[in-house]
Amino acid sequence: MPAPTAITTPAALASTWILTLTSREILLEDTSTVTCWKRVLKQHVGERNFHAFYQLLRGCKDQELQGLYLERNPAVYNFTRQGAGLNVGVHNGLDSDERSHQAVTEAMRVIGFSPEEVASVHRILAAILHLGNIEFMEREEDGPQKGSLAVAEEALVDHVAELTATPRDLVLRSLLARTVASGGRELIEKGHTVAEASYARDACAKAVYQRLFEWVVDRINGIMEARGRDPRRDGKDTVIGVLDIYGFEVFPVNSFEQFCINYCNEKLQQLFIRRILKQEQEEYEREGITWQTVEYFNNATIVELVERPHRGILAVLDEACSTAGPITDRIFLQTLDTHHRHHPHYSSRQLCPTDKTMEFGRDFRIKHYAGDVTYSVEGFIDKNRDSLFQDFKRLFYNSSDPTLRAMWPDGQQDITEVTKRPLTAGTLFKNSMVALVENLASKEPFYVRCIKPNEDKVAGRLDEDHCRHQVAYLGLLENVRVRRAGFASRQPYSRFLLRYKMTCEYTWPNHLLGSDKAAVSALLEQHRLQGDVAFGHSKLFIRSPRTLVTLEQSRARLIPIIVLLLQKAWRGTLARWRCRRLRAIYTIMRWFRRHKVRAYLAELQRRFQAARQPPLYGRDIEWPLPPAVLQPFQDTCHMLFCRWRARQLVKNIPPSDMAQIKAKVAAMGALQGLRQDWGCQRAWAQDYLSSGTDNPTASGLFAQQLKTLREKDGFGAVLFSSHVRKVNRFRKCRDRALLLTDRHLYKLEPGRQYRVMRAVPLDAVTGVSVTSGRDQLVVLHARGHDDLVVCLHRSQPPLDNRIGELVGVLAAHCQREGRNLEVRVSDCISLSQRGAQRLVSVESRPEQPEPDFCCSRGNFTLLWPNC
């Protein structure tokens, strides 16, 4: 297993990054040794301080902020005031900082930081913010302390002392004075001026953040370090290092920070060019290609200008820092002009008076490999010293916070011990660069160059000038020049053939030559390009891009033709596949349908084997579910079966009963199932007034009246007769008799020997209305006559259901005559009497002895006994 990637302390990097891995995102933090810690104090325009400060202020809970003596608004603190309003782009306001704080805290927990360590990190960050707000003033009151230094707001000192777990008086003493040891090891306390105290405060803030960062890096590397790794067993190439370099920095005013960063890039560019040349030479030798000397810009002279002992810029700067007396930046620049007056890559206004882009006594210019950069020497000496007083180191070493104490091991040195002068920032940087280059030279490097499309961090926008600037200052052009000085492009023969074989008839679609090398040679000869290439053992080396352009153009012309050919072949293949699938599908469907038809017919034959047996003739046989294709066939068979079965049943019926059967069929069709009980289960006598059972006392009188009417009107048959209860338009109810012949509809008066009271031609009867219940209400509608409202009664047995019989015989007669009879089934029947519209309904009453009508508001109600 490869060892996990280690995060290296950026002591040798001009600008690098720490990667904080979380489950949601990757947070990047700039950590340049020389330039980065300056950001704690002051930021460039459009930038803000380290994200950790804003995440702490905006992400912590209110209770935790109170414990750190912090307010949520970053504008309250000097170190974060500039970036308090930057809520655009990557920062994206308060919500983003709050989420990032939660993500970083969770990442620290996952990677192995204890809750106490996380809390200690928060306390140290809060102490830095409080340090930035400490201001100094001179005492003005009379007395022995007049003119001495004091802190404007001593509550901030209390906060710093509590958060760093150090005594308050020692914190105050370290801010206002410093202790030095004389030659006789006597301790002397020297008070600060306002400027010196401010410098000491800022140096302390930078140092605390630097030590905190390095502690976090060491902690992560310690957790991620591979345990029990044996190089003999696991091999040497099992560690991956990531070095992220920012690149050249060129601002309107470039100071000591930009000088160090650009020196770093010069140093690494020198290494990169040498590595590229070495890799090129090794590959040429490996492939059997003659190596040619490549001319390139050697920036060794620039590196020597910076780091040469005794005379280099860094050496001169260290000498200026160590010299006693008033050495200023201007004197330092004059010394540089004296030492490098004739250097081809160095110039200043004093050496070149006509160059008005530089100012006298302030600017000098170095011609870097990526371009000219003008530096201002203002602050060079102070920034190079950048020393932290020993008082602060001892203060934090004696802290009761174990995390903070571990960051300051050099604080255990006694103040009376004689020590060497501490190395300057420039010397430390140079030594780290030398160690870094030696480390990189022993590794196998791989390079990734990143180009920022714009400065606004907006997607979909490309700033060409900005990109050109980065290409120049990242050294990409120089790398390309080195590669193009020899054979700029190289490809394995197999890959070259795979891309360009369609441009030659000898290689398309597959060559039959002895090797890929021979096939490539034939392809290049056909294009007459063999003079611009060299053949290695496994690769083809191409000198100029024109060769690749020629091949790409030829390939681009052929690709559409090949694509059409492939599309045609593939579409034909797909069509043939689809045709074969469809044929198979249709064959399966045909045989399956045949199987379903055979199975259906066999099942049909099995079920209807006993259909001829009387008396049911297959009435209870359940038809099988047919296939969809045989549904019309089954419908036809079902209709034929029903007609056959009806024929079997009808042919056994006596001829005398056929009229009754036809009447019942007509009644069933007319009522359409809307009336459930209509008397189909009994025999229909039709002429009940002539029956001795229904009319025992007056059947003879009715027979005489019937004979008289037959002689008078000449009707052929009596269709129906019965006693009824009628109601007229005058709301009077009377007992009457109803006689229906094939010619007329008669209303008779039983009390007067069945005298005819009303006769209506039968062809004038247009419809019949009945209800859906068991009552015997019937309304006969006649054209040109009042509707007749009657209730059949005085039947034997009592309340016998004869409505269906009346409807059936009348409907059957109308069918024989070829005219329609409208039969309506409704529980509220509409009728017309002398032009007046009325309604008649049925009401069931258990106490009602006999059916009768009652009138209410012009409408009729049949009171029906509820038996």
GROMACS .gro file of N, CA and C in nm, residues 107-175:
model
  207
  107ALA      N    1  -1.384   1.781   0.992
  107ALA     CA    2  -1.266   1.719   0.934
  107ALA      C    3  -1.157   1.698   1.038
  108MET      N    4  -1.138   1.796   1.125
  108MET     CA    5  -1.039   1.781   1.232
  108MET      C    6  -1.077   1.668   1.326
  109ARG      N    7  -1.205   1.654   1.354
  109ARG     CA    8  -1.250   1.544   1.440
  109ARG      C    9  -1.225   1.409   1.373
  110VAL      N   10  -1.257   1.401   1.243
  110VAL     CA   11  -1.242   1.274   1.172
  110VAL      C   12  -1.095   1.233   1.162
  111ILE      N   13  -1.007   1.332   1.137
  111ILE     CA   14  -0.866   1.298   1.116
  111ILE      C   15  -0.795   1.265   1.246
  112GLY      N   16  -0.852   1.305   1.360
  112GLY     CA   17  -0.795   1.262   1.486
  112GLY      C   18  -0.763   1.371   1.586
  113PHE      N   19  -0.803   1.497   1.561
  113PHE     CA   20  -0.782   1.602   1.659
  113PHE      C   21  -0.880   1.582   1.775
  114SER      N   22  -0.829   1.598   1.895
  114SER     CA   23  -0.916   1.584   2.012
  114SER      C   24  -0.997   1.711   2.031
  115PRO      N   25  -1.110   1.704   2.103
  115PRO     CA   26  -1.189   1.825   2.129
  115PRO      C   27  -1.108   1.932   2.201
  116GLU      N   28  -1.016   1.892   2.291
  116GLU     CA   29  -0.934   1.991   2.360
  116GLU      C   30  -0.841   2.063   2.262
  117GLU      N   31  -0.786   1.989   2.166
  117GLU     CA   32  -0.698   2.052   2.068
  117GLU      C   33  -0.775   2.148   1.978
  118VAL      N   34  -0.896   2.110   1.936
  118VAL     CA   35  -0.977   2.200   1.854
  118VAL      C   36  -1.011   2.326   1.931
  119ALA      N   37  -1.048   2.312   2.058
  119ALA     CA   38  -1.078   2.429   2.140
  119ALA      C   39  -0.955   2.517   2.157
  120SER      N   40  -0.838   2.456   2.171
  120SER     CA   41  -0.715   2.533   2.185
  120SER      C   42  -0.685   2.611   2.058
  121VAL      N   43  -0.710   2.551   1.941
  121VAL     CA   44  -0.691   2.622   1.814
  121VAL      C   45  -0.782   2.744   1.808
  122HIS      N   46  -0.907   2.729   1.851
  122HIS     CA   47  -1.000   2.841   1.850
  122HIS      C   48  -0.954   2.952   1.946
  123ARG      N   49  -0.902   2.914   2.061
  123ARG     CA   50  -0.854   3.015   2.157
  123ARG      C   51  -0.735   3.092   2.101
  124ILE      N   52  -0.647   3.022   2.033
  124ILE     CA   53  -0.529   3.089   1.977
  124ILE      C   54  -0.569   3.186   1.868
  125LEU      N   55  -0.662   3.145   1.781
  125LEU     CA   56  -0.711   3.236   1.676
  125LEU      C   57  -0.777   3.359   1.738
  126ALA      N   58  -0.855   3.339   1.844
  126ALA     CA   59  -0.919   3.453   1.910
  126ALA      C   60  -0.815   3.545   1.974
  127ALA      N   61  -0.709   3.488   2.031
  127ALA     CA   62  -0.604   3.570   2.091
  127ALA      C   63  -0.536   3.656   1.986
  128ILE      N   64  -0.516   3.602   1.865
  128ILE     CA   65  -0.455   3.680   1.758
  128ILE      C   66  -0.543   3.799   1.723
  129LEU      N   67  -0.675   3.778   1.714
  129LEU     CA   68  -0.766   3.889   1.683
  129LEU      C   69  -0.761   3.996   1.791
  130HIS      N   70  -0.756   3.954   1.918
  130HIS     CA   71  -0.748   4.053   2.026
  130HIS      C   72  -0.614   4.127   2.023
  131LEU      N   73  -0.505   4.057   1.988
  131LEU     CA   74  -0.375   4.122   1.976
  131LEU      C   75  -0.379   4.236   1.874
  132GLY      N   76  -0.449   4.212   1.763
  132GLY     CA   77  -0.457   4.313   1.659
  132GLY      C   78  -0.528   4.438   1.703
  133ASN      N   79  -0.611   4.433   1.804
  133ASN     CA   80  -0.686   4.550   1.850
  133ASN      C   81  -0.615   4.626   1.963
  134ILE      N   82  -0.502   4.572   2.010
  134ILE     CA   83  -0.428   4.640   2.117
  134ILE      C   84  -0.357   4.763   2.059
  135GLU      N   85  -0.380   4.876   2.119
  135GLU     CA   86  -0.315   5.001   2.079
  135GLU      C   87  -0.231   5.054   2.198
  136PHE      N   88  -0.124   5.127   2.164
  136PHE     CA   89  -0.031   5.178   2.266
  136PHE      C   90  -0.034   5.331   2.268
  137MET      N   91  -0.005   5.387   2.388
  137MET     CA   92   0.000   5.533   2.402
  137MET      C   93   0.101   5.568   2.512
  138GLU      N   94   0.151   5.689   2.506
  138GLU     CA   95   0.243   5.737   2.608
  138GLU      C   96   0.165   5.806   2.720
  139ARG      N   97   0.210   5.781   2.843
  139ARG     CA   98   0.142   5.842   2.958
  139ARG      C   99   0.172   5.992   2.960
  140GLU      N  100   0.070   6.074   2.983
  140GLU     CA  101   0.086   6.218   2.983
  140GLU      C  102   0.076   6.278   3.123
  141GLU      N  103   0.028   6.203   3.222
  141GLU     CA  104   0.012   6.259   3.355
  141GLU      C  105   0.150   6.278   3.421
  142ASP      N  106   0.157   6.375   3.509
  142ASP     CA  107   0.282   6.404   3.579
  142ASP      C  108   0.315   6.292   3.677
  143GLY      N  109   0.443   6.271   3.697
  143GLY     CA  110   0.485   6.168   3.791
  143GLY      C  111   0.601   6.090   3.735
  144PRO      N  112   0.644   5.991   3.810
  144PRO     CA  113   0.761   5.913   3.765
  144PRO      C  114   0.733   5.832   3.638
  145GLN      N  115   0.605   5.802   3.607
  145GLN     CA  116   0.572   5.722   3.490
  145GLN      C  117   0.541   5.807   3.368
  146LYS      N  118   0.562   5.938   3.379
  146LYS     CA  119   0.534   6.024   3.266
  146LYS      C  120   0.626   5.987   3.148
  147GLY      N  121   0.568   5.974   3.030
  147GLY     CA  122   0.642   5.938   2.910
  147GLY      C  123   0.656   5.789   2.889
  148SER      N  124   0.618   5.707   2.990
  148SER     CA  125   0.624   5.561   2.972
  148SER      C  126   0.508   5.514   2.886
  149LEU      N  127   0.518   5.389   2.844
  149LEU     CA  128   0.419   5.333   2.750
  149LEU      C  129   0.308   5.261   2.826
  150ALA      N  130   0.187   5.269   2.772
  150ALA     CA  131   0.071   5.201   2.833
  150ALA      C  132  -0.018   5.149   2.722
  151VAL      N  133  -0.104   5.052   2.759
  151VAL     CA  134  -0.202   4.995   2.666
  151VAL      C  135  -0.330   5.074   2.676
  152ALA      N  136  -0.385   5.111   2.560
  152ALA     CA  137  -0.505   5.194   2.559
  152ALA      C  138  -0.623   5.122   2.622
  153GLU      N  139  -0.639   4.994   2.596
  153GLU     CA  140  -0.753   4.917   2.647
  153GLU      C  141  -0.699   4.790   2.710
  154GLU      N  142  -0.681   4.792   2.844
  154GLU     CA  143  -0.617   4.681   2.912
  154GLU      C  144  -0.705   4.557   2.921
  155ALA      N  145  -0.836   4.571   2.891
  155ALA     CA  146  -0.922   4.451   2.890
  155ALA      C  147  -0.879   4.353   2.781
  156LEU      N  148  -0.823   4.406   2.673
  156LEU     CA  149  -0.774   4.318   2.567
  156LEU      C  150  -0.656   4.236   2.616
  157VAL      N  151  -0.571   4.295   2.702
  157VAL     CA  152  -0.459   4.219   2.759
  157VAL      C  153  -0.512   4.105   2.845
  158ASP      N  154  -0.619   4.133   2.920
  158ASP     CA  155  -0.680   4.027   3.001
  158ASP      C  156  -0.729   3.913   2.913
  159HIS      N  157  -0.793   3.947   2.800
  159HIS     CA  158  -0.844   3.844   2.710
  159HIS      C  159  -0.730   3.760   2.654
  160VAL      N  160  -0.621   3.827   2.609
  160VAL     CA  161  -0.509   3.753   2.551
  160VAL      C  162  -0.446   3.662   2.657
  161ALA      N  163  -0.430   3.713   2.779
  161ALA     CA  164  -0.370   3.632   2.885
  161ALA      C  165  -0.455   3.511   2.916
  162GLU      N  166  -0.588   3.528   2.923
  162GLU     CA  167  -0.675   3.416   2.954
  162GLU      C  168  -0.677   3.314   2.840
  163LEU      N  169  -0.684   3.361   2.715
  163LEU     CA  170  -0.693   3.270   2.600
  163LEU      C  171  -0.563   3.195   2.578
  164THR      N  172  -0.448   3.256   2.612
  164THR     CA  173  -0.319   3.186   2.596
  164THR      C  174  -0.274   3.117   2.723
  165ALA      N  175  -0.354   3.126   2.830
  165ALA     CA  176  -0.321   3.061   2.958
  165ALA      C  177  -0.185   3.106   3.009
  166THR      N  178  -0.162   3.238   3.006
  166THR     CA  179  -0.038   3.296   3.055
  166THR      C  180  -0.071   3.405   3.156
  167PRO      N  181   0.024   3.440   3.246
  167PRO     CA  182  -0.003   3.546   3.345
  167PRO      C  183  -0.022   3.681   3.277
  168ARG      N  184  -0.117   3.757   3.329
  168ARG     CA  185  -0.149   3.884   3.268
  168ARG      C  186  -0.032   3.981   3.273
  169ASP      N  187   0.041   3.988   3.389
  169ASP     CA  188   0.149   4.084   3.402
  169ASP      C  189   0.263   4.053   3.307
  170LEU      N  190   0.285   3.923   3.280
  170LEU     CA  191   0.391   3.887   3.186
  170LEU      C  192   0.352   3.924   3.043
  171VAL      N  193   0.223   3.908   3.009
  171VAL     CA  194   0.177   3.948   2.876
  171VAL      C  195   0.195   4.098   2.857
  172LEU      N  196   0.157   4.176   2.959
  172LEU     CA  197   0.169   4.321   2.950
  172LEU      C  198   0.315   4.363   2.942
  173ARG      N  199   0.402   4.298   3.020
  173ARG     CA  200   0.544   4.333   3.019
  173ARG      C  201   0.606   4.300   2.883
  174SER      N  202   0.565   4.187   2.824
  174SER     CA  203   0.622   4.150   2.694
  174SER      C  204   0.579   4.246   2.584
  175LEU      N  205   0.460   4.306   2.598
  175LEU     CA  206   0.412   4.400   2.498
  175LEU      C  207   0.478   4.537   2.513
   0.00000   0.00000   0.00000
